Amino acid sequence: MRRKLSSSAEEDNGLPEHPHAEHNNERHSFTSASDARSAQARSQHPPEDLVLSATLQGEEKMLDNRGRQLSRLRSPWAISLPTVLTTVLALAILLSITRSFTTKQLDTKGCDMYYTRSMFFHFADFDTEHTRFASKYSLHLYREIGFDEDPKVFAHRKNIIDQTYASQVKGVPVLFIPGNAGSYRQARSLASETVQQYYNHVQQDKDALKAGATSIDFFSVDFNEDFTAFHGQTLLDQAEYLNDAVAYILSLYHDTRRSLRDPRLPDPSSVILIGHSMGGVAARTMLTMPNYQSNSINTIITISAPHARAPVSVDADLVHTYKKINDYWRQAYLQKWASDNPLWHVTLISIAGGSLDTVVPSDYASLSSLVPSTHGFTVFTSSIPNMWTGADHIQTTWCLQLVRPIVKSIFDALDSHRPSQTKPRAERMRIFKKWFLTGMEKTIEKSVSRKEPSTLLTLEDHSNSVIPAGETLVLRNLGQRRKPLARLLPIPPQGTPGHKRFTFLSNQPIREDVTENSLEVLLCSVFPLQAGHAAALFSMNIDLAEETTGSIRLACKTAAADVVPLPASTRTSLHPYDKVPNFSYLEYSLEDLGEYQFVAIVDRVNKPTSSWAIAQFNDDNESILNLRSSLQHLLIFGMHVRLPADRPLVTEIHVPALHSSLLAFRLSLGKQTCEVDLELFTPLLRQYLTEPHESRFFVNVKEANISLHGNAPFMPLSLNNYAIDDGIALQFWTDPTCNSSVNVSLKLDIAGSLGRLVMRYRTVFAAFPLLVVALVLRKQFKFYDETGMFLTFSEAMDICLRSSLPMLLLALTFLASSLTMMTSKGSQQTSSGFFGQGANSTASAIDFATNDLLLGSQDSIFWFLIPLCGLLSAGVCVLIHYAALSMTYTFYIMCTLLPVKEIITKIADSRRVPTTTFGAASPRRRIITASILLFLVSTIIPYQFAYLVACIIQLATCIRSLHIANETHSEAHCNLYNYLHSILVLMLCVLPINIPVLVVWVHNLAVHWLTPFSSHHNVLSVLPFILLVETLTCGKMIPRVTSRLRYVTNALFFFLAVYAAVYGVSYAYRLHHLVNLVSAWLVALHFSGSGFSLSGFGRMLEGKSGMGDFKKRP
């Protein structure tokens, strides 16, 4: 094959040109005359150049001989069979995971949309005198059209709100904080509900007004849709602004011109916060800031907020800020005395959306490692009464079923007679538990114990109203007798073996406001009261004695306040959130009933209905089944349980081994054999966890998807000892009148479990691909130093897949198993204490960063995840490799087909530079360019922008190298192209770590916030990249290292690979700095080829290190 040759008779700075580089000033020619002139030019070369030429020719010949052994793979597009199989398998698994995530184990959406007629008033006077962020952020006050108008103005101009009137405050301040890229208008649903709830209900409730309830002033902050999830400094800026906003809001109530509050009430000294997503984290950050005004915040409600750990770890400031915030909260609650705890008065409620939230993993909303149960808790939307459905990330801001309990709980917690505007902390916690928890949790305090007897129940003596002990009371067709009917269940005495408990279920509502047409459950004790005195002591008298001489008088308390609503389960039920009347459920332990003697069920329904009621006492050993099977046994064989025909109303199956959020199961429930006319209800299932409070209900259950948010990867260890071994529990309500057994089976859903990996391990692809690329580069440099041939990326990948990659993944797997065993032993040793109550030494001894390593799994059963992620990352790296090749070849072909090539040729002719050589800029120009870029990094632009520029320049260098390699067909140029391409792949793998911060910077420019970042201006963070890229632009091949220094290159790439696997997911930002260190070493190797001198540094910049056909531009 004929090879193009070019030469130039001119010399540069007295140095002759390479003998293979020929160039004609007029035009390119391959005539005999041109050959003669070329031969004459070559004959004029001095002897040292002839030696250099001969050396290069000999080296090329040696490389060509060695290249024959791998000629099959010398093309960068070539791919070996192991690489093909690995890539195909990785893609198949990725597609299976994606398909499982989008189609398997999906929760149904049951949220109703909330509609408002809103208006926001902007506080323009909250300017730079109050905060330094006034030009970037703004504060708004919500007003509802139709409710918040000035009566005088509204009488003349309907649906128009007077601005002066709208800006005046009149109630309790509540501040809404939007999240990452969120809008202040997301407060509309919550704010509108507060207005309507007050005017339609609270204002007419004299008892609520007397207790301190009043109207609410709903404020919202406009953050210009900042990206707080990507940038720690932005989070701190928002927290500082929010503290300034709180101080400004409180100052409004001191200004008589701006306040319409009752002057007899104290001015507010605190603001209630509601934070969505990262807004919840910003709310917690406020209390750690220097400008925080003490006691100005005592109630925080967060929605879909990632409290436990940062959603991404690409920014060092964000990771460090999270650690600082969480350490502050933990240490505050470890104080022995309340006076030493700055957060003693604060209540924190975290609401999570569940599996439907695909933006933030709901596992991260857990507070179990941050606050004690006396000050806060985590609850899932599927647990909230009358909601019973999950919600995605945005739905949580407007879901009607969620907005209402949030607003009602806030109104119940208000006390405008106190400066804090809220009730004491313990009372607030009781209120929040009432509105957000199911009512069946062990931590719930029964309300009946705080009440006084209000009903006098009089029954005939020796009547059949007393149910024999041990029997189940079943009432059908309530109201059929058209007159009151009472049945008494004797309460077993204290100390009765079997841990008795009382359960009651009915499809009839049980209300506190008793009416004549109602069903009542009363807790009664014998009351020897004389006739005629009942009305003076009791608000209600139920006399069923019918004027007989012998009667029993019982002093009773109503149990209506402890009624738990349950979703109705009938043959027509489809979802728990269906718009049908709920079931009413009561449950008391024997300790709760210690002061009573009877449970009275009173049917006061005055017309025939199809309603029913069931009540019974049963033993825990009959109703609670603890399954002690290991997780391995459950995964292989599943669970099979047979509920007997004489089972109690409620049956629970506890599975302590099942606590991982990475597993999904399929539950099957055998058919309940019962006649249609006699069946009271169909099976109802509640799946729940003790911590966090996650309950999921399944109505008319035959089959159910079982998944949970328990022990999740990378989560800090819990400080609550009961959350370690409880696992999942399955609670069944089945009709006891159906005399038939029911089979329950639970089997692993492998396809459904794959989708659980997405939300927990999506950030793995920011770290694990670097493991593979580092091993590939290590193999390339090792082979290059030994043989002089720089393998293609495909060749090195093939070798790694056969040797180093499997071995490293195997070693990491053993490391992960060892860490899991150490973590489990450590958690068992530290689980004896209780957070906040004498557990100072215990809690402080917990290493909250234990699960930050590797893939953060807490179960040894998931040992296979590291090889799986390694396999997927290998496939991703192959895709990145071919994507980079495609970009390079696409631009190369475009330059070939378009007039770009002719332009380059004319420019090269005018500058007397061969088109088949690298035309490097002059050292002065390159130094000036790099200096300007570094100066901008140190002052204005973040180093991530300079890194993006470096990636673009490296891509352009690869395109030029590909052009020269295709023109010359030189093995040396092929080596150079392979080297440049591998460096490009490495830089592309690091690029996703830098993009999020760059997005924040561009967003700031878009909103005209020109203040530079206070971080990300470290020149050393990008200087090695710039030097390396600038060095490579002149076509300089890295010199071979035959000394012991080659082991340094080997060790650096190996350390990068190991670090990417061990710490890369939790500390992804460090990977940029490690690759930056590797780049510095490569620059040093390039520098070593120039003799370690200033003159050598100049030669390196000019690109002269042994390949004389790389020429600088004049």
Coordinates of C-alpha atoms in Angstrom, one line a residue, residues 203-543:
Q203 CA -63.9 30.0 63.5
Q204 CA -67.2 28.3 64.4
D205 CA -65.7 26.0 67.0
K206 CA -65.8 27.9 70.3
D207 CA -63.8 25.2 72.1
A208 CA -61.0 25.4 69.6
L209 CA -60.9 29.1 69.8
K210 CA -60.8 29.0 73.6
A211 CA -57.9 26.5 73.4
G212 CA -55.9 29.0 71.4
A213 CA -56.7 28.2 67.7
T214 CA -56.6 31.2 65.4
S215 CA -56.0 32.0 61.8
I216 CA -52.7 31.3 60.0
D217 CA -50.5 33.7 58.0
F218 CA -49.0 31.4 55.4
F219 CA -45.6 32.7 54.1
S220 CA -43.6 31.2 51.3
V221 CA -40.0 31.7 50.0
D222 CA -39.1 32.1 46.4
F223 CA -35.6 30.5 45.9
N224 CA -35.7 31.1 42.1
E225 CA -35.7 27.3 41.8
D226 CA -32.2 26.8 43.2
F227 CA -30.6 23.4 43.0
T228 CA -29.9 22.8 46.6
A229 CA -29.6 19.0 46.2
F230 CA -26.3 19.5 44.2
H231 CA -24.6 22.3 46.1
G232 CA -23.8 22.6 49.8
Q233 CA -23.1 26.3 49.8
T234 CA -26.5 27.0 48.2
L235 CA -28.1 25.1 51.1
L236 CA -26.2 27.2 53.6
D237 CA -27.2 30.4 51.7
Q238 CA -30.8 29.4 51.8
A239 CA -30.7 28.6 55.6
E240 CA -29.1 32.0 56.2
Y241 CA -31.8 33.8 54.2
L242 CA -34.5 31.8 56.0
N243 CA -33.3 32.9 59.4
D244 CA -33.4 36.5 58.1
A245 CA -36.9 35.9 56.8
V246 CA -38.1 34.5 60.2
A247 CA -36.7 37.6 61.9
Y248 CA -38.5 39.8 59.5
I249 CA -41.8 37.9 59.7
L250 CA -41.7 38.1 63.5
S251 CA -41.0 41.9 63.3
L252 CA -44.2 42.4 61.3
Y253 CA -46.3 41.4 64.4
H254 CA -44.6 44.1 66.4
D255 CA -45.6 46.8 63.9
T256 CA -49.1 48.0 64.7
R257 CA -49.4 49.3 61.1
R258 CA -48.8 45.8 59.7
S259 CA -50.6 43.6 62.3
L260 CA -54.3 43.0 62.7
R261 CA -53.9 40.6 65.7
D262 CA -55.9 40.9 68.8
P263 CA -53.7 43.2 71.0
R264 CA -54.6 41.1 74.0
L265 CA -52.6 38.2 72.6
P266 CA -48.8 38.0 72.9
D267 CA -46.8 38.7 69.8
P268 CA -45.4 35.5 68.2
S269 CA -41.9 34.6 69.0
S270 CA -41.6 31.5 66.8
V271 CA -42.6 30.4 63.3
I272 CA -43.9 27.0 62.2
L273 CA -41.9 25.5 59.3
I274 CA -43.1 23.2 56.5
G275 CA -40.3 22.1 54.2
H276 CA -40.7 20.1 51.0
S277 CA -37.8 17.9 49.8
M278 CA -34.5 19.8 50.4
G279 CA -36.6 22.5 52.0
G280 CA -36.9 20.2 55.0
V281 CA -33.1 19.9 55.2
A282 CA -32.8 23.7 54.9
A283 CA -35.2 24.0 57.8
R284 CA -33.0 21.8 60.0
T285 CA -29.9 23.7 58.8
M286 CA -31.4 27.0 60.0
L287 CA -31.0 25.9 63.7
T288 CA -27.2 25.4 63.1
M289 CA -26.6 28.8 61.5
P290 CA -24.9 31.7 63.3
N291 CA -27.8 34.1 62.6
Y292 CA -30.4 31.7 64.1
Q293 CA -32.6 33.5 66.6
S294 CA -33.0 31.3 69.7
N295 CA -36.4 29.7 70.1
S296 CA -37.7 31.2 66.9
I297 CA -38.5 27.7 65.6
N298 CA -40.1 24.9 67.6
T299 CA -42.2 22.9 65.0
I300 CA -40.9 21.5 61.7
I301 CA -42.9 19.4 59.4
T302 CA -41.0 18.0 56.4
I303 CA -42.3 16.3 53.3
S304 CA -40.2 13.9 51.2
A305 CA -37.0 15.4 52.8
P306 CA -33.7 13.4 52.6
H307 CA -32.6 13.8 56.3
A308 CA -30.4 10.8 56.8
R309 CA -27.9 11.5 54.0
A310 CA -27.3 13.7 51.0
P311 CA -29.2 12.6 47.9
V312 CA -26.0 12.9 45.8
S313 CA -22.3 13.1 46.9
V314 CA -20.8 15.0 44.0
D315 CA -20.2 18.1 46.1
A316 CA -17.8 18.2 49.0
D317 CA -19.6 21.1 50.6
L318 CA -23.0 19.3 50.5
V319 CA -21.5 16.1 52.2
H320 CA -19.7 18.2 54.8
T321 CA -22.8 20.3 55.5
Y322 CA -25.0 17.2 55.9
K323 CA -22.4 15.8 58.4
K324 CA -22.3 19.0 60.3
I325 CA -26.1 19.3 60.5
N326 CA -26.7 15.7 61.5
D327 CA -23.9 15.7 64.1
Y328 CA -25.4 18.9 65.6
W329 CA -28.8 17.3 66.0
R330 CA -27.5 14.1 67.4
Q331 CA -25.2 15.8 69.9
A332 CA -28.0 18.1 71.0
Y333 CA -30.2 15.2 72.1
L334 CA -27.3 13.4 73.8
Q335 CA -27.2 16.2 76.5
K336 CA -28.1 15.0 80.0
W337 CA -30.0 18.1 81.0
A338 CA -32.8 19.7 79.0
S339 CA -31.2 23.1 79.7
D340 CA -28.1 22.1 77.7
N341 CA -30.1 20.9 74.7
P342 CA -30.8 23.8 72.3
L343 CA -33.4 21.5 70.5
W344 CA -35.3 20.4 73.5
H345 CA -38.4 22.3 72.5
V346 CA -38.3 21.3 68.9
T347 CA -40.6 18.7 67.3
L348 CA -39.6 17.3 63.9
I349 CA -42.0 15.3 61.8
S350 CA -40.8 13.6 58.6
I351 CA -43.4 12.5 56.0
A352 CA -42.3 10.2 53.2
G353 CA -44.1 9.3 50.0
G354 CA -43.0 5.7 49.7
S355 CA -42.1 3.8 46.6
L356 CA -43.9 6.2 44.3
D357 CA -41.3 8.8 45.1
T358 CA -38.7 8.3 42.4
V359 CA -36.8 11.5 43.0
V360 CA -35.6 11.0 46.6
P361 CA -35.4 7.5 48.2
S362 CA -37.9 7.5 50.9
D363 CA -35.4 5.6 53.1
Y364 CA -33.5 8.8 53.4
A365 CA -36.5 10.5 55.1
S366 CA -35.9 8.4 58.2
L367 CA -35.2 10.2 61.5
S368 CA -34.2 7.1 63.5
S369 CA -30.5 8.1 63.6
L370 CA -31.2 11.8 64.4
V371 CA -33.9 12.4 67.0
P372 CA -35.5 10.4 69.8
S373 CA -39.1 9.3 69.5
T374 CA -40.0 11.9 72.2
H375 CA -39.2 14.7 69.7
G376 CA -40.1 13.4 66.3
F377 CA -40.8 10.4 64.0
T378 CA -41.0 9.4 60.4
V379 CA -44.3 8.3 58.8
F380 CA -45.2 7.2 55.3
T381 CA -48.2 8.6 53.6
S382 CA -49.7 5.1 53.2
S383 CA -49.9 5.0 57.1
I384 CA -51.8 8.3 57.5
P385 CA -55.5 7.6 58.3
N386 CA -57.9 8.2 55.5
M387 CA -55.0 8.6 53.0
W388 CA -53.7 5.1 52.8
T389 CA -51.8 5.6 49.6
G390 CA -48.3 6.5 48.4
A391 CA -47.5 9.8 46.7
D392 CA -44.7 10.8 44.3
H393 CA -42.4 13.6 45.0
I394 CA -44.5 16.4 43.6
Q395 CA -47.9 14.9 44.7
T396 CA -47.0 15.4 48.3
T397 CA -47.4 19.2 47.9
W398 CA -51.0 19.1 46.6
C399 CA -52.4 15.7 47.6
L400 CA -55.8 16.5 49.2
Q401 CA -55.6 13.5 51.6
L402 CA -52.2 14.6 52.9
V403 CA -52.8 18.4 52.9
R404 CA -55.8 18.1 55.2
P405 CA -54.2 16.1 58.1
I406 CA -51.2 18.4 58.0
V407 CA -53.3 21.5 58.3
K408 CA -55.6 20.0 61.0
S409 CA -52.7 18.9 63.1
I410 CA -51.2 22.4 62.9
F411 CA -54.5 24.0 64.1
D412 CA -54.7 21.5 66.9
A413 CA -51.1 22.4 67.9
L414 CA -51.8 26.1 68.0
D415 CA -52.0 28.1 71.2
S416 CA -52.1 31.8 70.5
H417 CA -52.1 32.6 74.2
R418 CA -48.5 31.6 74.4
P419 CA -45.6 33.6 72.8
S420 CA -44.5 30.4 71.0
Q421 CA -48.0 30.2 69.5
T422 CA -47.9 26.4 70.0
K423 CA -48.7 24.0 72.7
P424 CA -45.9 22.4 74.8
R425 CA -43.7 19.9 73.0
A426 CA -45.3 16.7 74.6
E427 CA -48.8 17.9 73.7
R428 CA -47.7 18.7 70.1
M429 CA -46.2 15.2 69.8
R430 CA -49.4 13.6 71.0
I431 CA -51.4 15.7 68.4
F432 CA -49.1 14.8 65.5
K433 CA -49.2 11.1 66.4
K434 CA -53.0 11.3 66.5
W435 CA -53.2 12.8 63.0
F436 CA -50.3 10.9 61.2
L437 CA -50.0 7.5 62.8
T438 CA -52.5 4.6 62.4
G439 CA -53.3 4.5 66.2
M440 CA -52.1 0.9 66.5
E441 CA -48.5 1.7 67.3
K442 CA -47.1 0.7 70.7
T443 CA -46.0 4.2 71.4
I444 CA -49.6 5.6 71.1
E445 CA -51.0 6.6 74.4
K446 CA -54.7 5.8 74.8
S447 CA -56.9 8.8 75.2
V448 CA -59.5 7.1 77.5
S449 CA -57.1 7.2 80.4
R450 CA -57.2 11.0 80.4
K451 CA -61.0 11.2 80.5
E452 CA -63.5 11.2 83.3
P453 CA -66.6 9.0 83.3
S454 CA -69.4 10.7 81.3
T455 CA -72.1 8.1 80.9
L456 CA -74.2 6.3 83.4
L457 CA -75.3 2.9 82.0
T458 CA -78.2 1.2 83.9
L459 CA -79.0 -2.5 83.0
E460 CA -81.4 -5.1 84.4
D461 CA -79.8 -7.3 87.0
H462 CA -79.4 -10.9 86.1
S463 CA -80.1 -10.2 82.4
N464 CA -78.5 -12.0 79.5
S465 CA -76.6 -8.9 78.5
V466 CA -73.3 -10.2 79.9
I467 CA -71.3 -12.4 77.4
P468 CA -69.7 -15.4 78.9
A469 CA -65.9 -15.2 79.2
G470 CA -64.0 -16.4 76.2
E471 CA -66.9 -16.0 73.7
T472 CA -67.0 -13.7 70.8
L473 CA -69.7 -11.0 70.5
V474 CA -71.2 -10.8 67.1
L475 CA -73.9 -8.2 66.3
R476 CA -75.6 -8.3 62.9
N477 CA -78.1 -5.9 61.4
L478 CA -77.7 -3.2 63.9
G479 CA -80.9 -1.3 64.7
Q480 CA -83.1 -4.2 64.0
R481 CA -84.8 -4.0 67.4
R482 CA -85.4 -0.2 67.0
K483 CA -84.4 0.4 70.6
P484 CA -81.2 0.5 72.5
L485 CA -79.4 -2.8 73.2
A486 CA -76.3 -3.3 75.4
R487 CA -73.9 -6.2 75.6
L488 CA -71.2 -6.5 78.3
L489 CA -67.9 -8.3 77.9
P490 CA -66.3 -9.0 81.3
I491 CA -62.7 -7.8 81.5
P492 CA -60.3 -10.6 82.6
P493 CA -58.6 -9.8 85.9
Q494 CA -55.0 -8.5 85.9
G495 CA -52.4 -11.2 85.9
T496 CA -54.5 -13.6 83.7
P497 CA -52.0 -15.8 81.8
G498 CA -51.9 -15.4 78.0
H499 CA -51.5 -11.6 77.7
K500 CA -55.1 -10.9 76.9
R501 CA -56.2 -8.0 74.7
F502 CA -59.5 -6.7 73.6
T503 CA -60.3 -6.2 69.9
F504 CA -63.4 -4.6 68.3
L505 CA -64.4 -4.1 64.6
S506 CA -67.4 -2.6 63.0
N507 CA -68.5 -1.0 59.8
Q508 CA -70.6 1.5 61.8
P509 CA -68.9 4.8 62.7
I510 CA -68.2 5.5 66.4
R511 CA -68.2 9.2 67.1
E512 CA -67.3 11.3 70.1
D513 CA -70.4 13.5 69.5
V514 CA -72.9 10.8 70.5
T515 CA -76.3 10.9 68.9
E516 CA -79.4 8.8 69.3
N517 CA -78.7 6.9 66.1
S518 CA -75.2 5.6 66.9
L519 CA -73.1 2.7 68.1
E520 CA -71.1 3.1 71.3
V521 CA -68.2 1.3 73.0
L522 CA -67.9 2.1 76.7
L523 CA -65.4 1.1 79.3
C524 CA -67.3 0.7 82.5
S525 CA -67.0 0.0 86.2
V526 CA -69.6 -0.7 88.8
F527 CA -70.9 2.6 90.3
P528 CA -73.2 2.3 93.4
L529 CA -75.1 5.5 92.7
Q530 CA -78.3 6.4 94.4
A531 CA -81.3 7.0 92.1
G532 CA -81.9 10.6 91.2
H533 CA -78.2 11.7 91.4
A534 CA -77.1 10.5 87.9
A535 CA -77.9 13.7 86.1
A536 CA -75.7 15.7 88.4
L537 CA -72.5 13.7 87.7
F538 CA -72.9 12.4 84.2
S539 CA -73.6 14.1 80.9
M540 CA -75.4 11.1 79.6
N541 CA -77.7 8.6 81.1
I542 CA -78.6 5.3 79.3
D543 CA -81.2 3.5 81.2

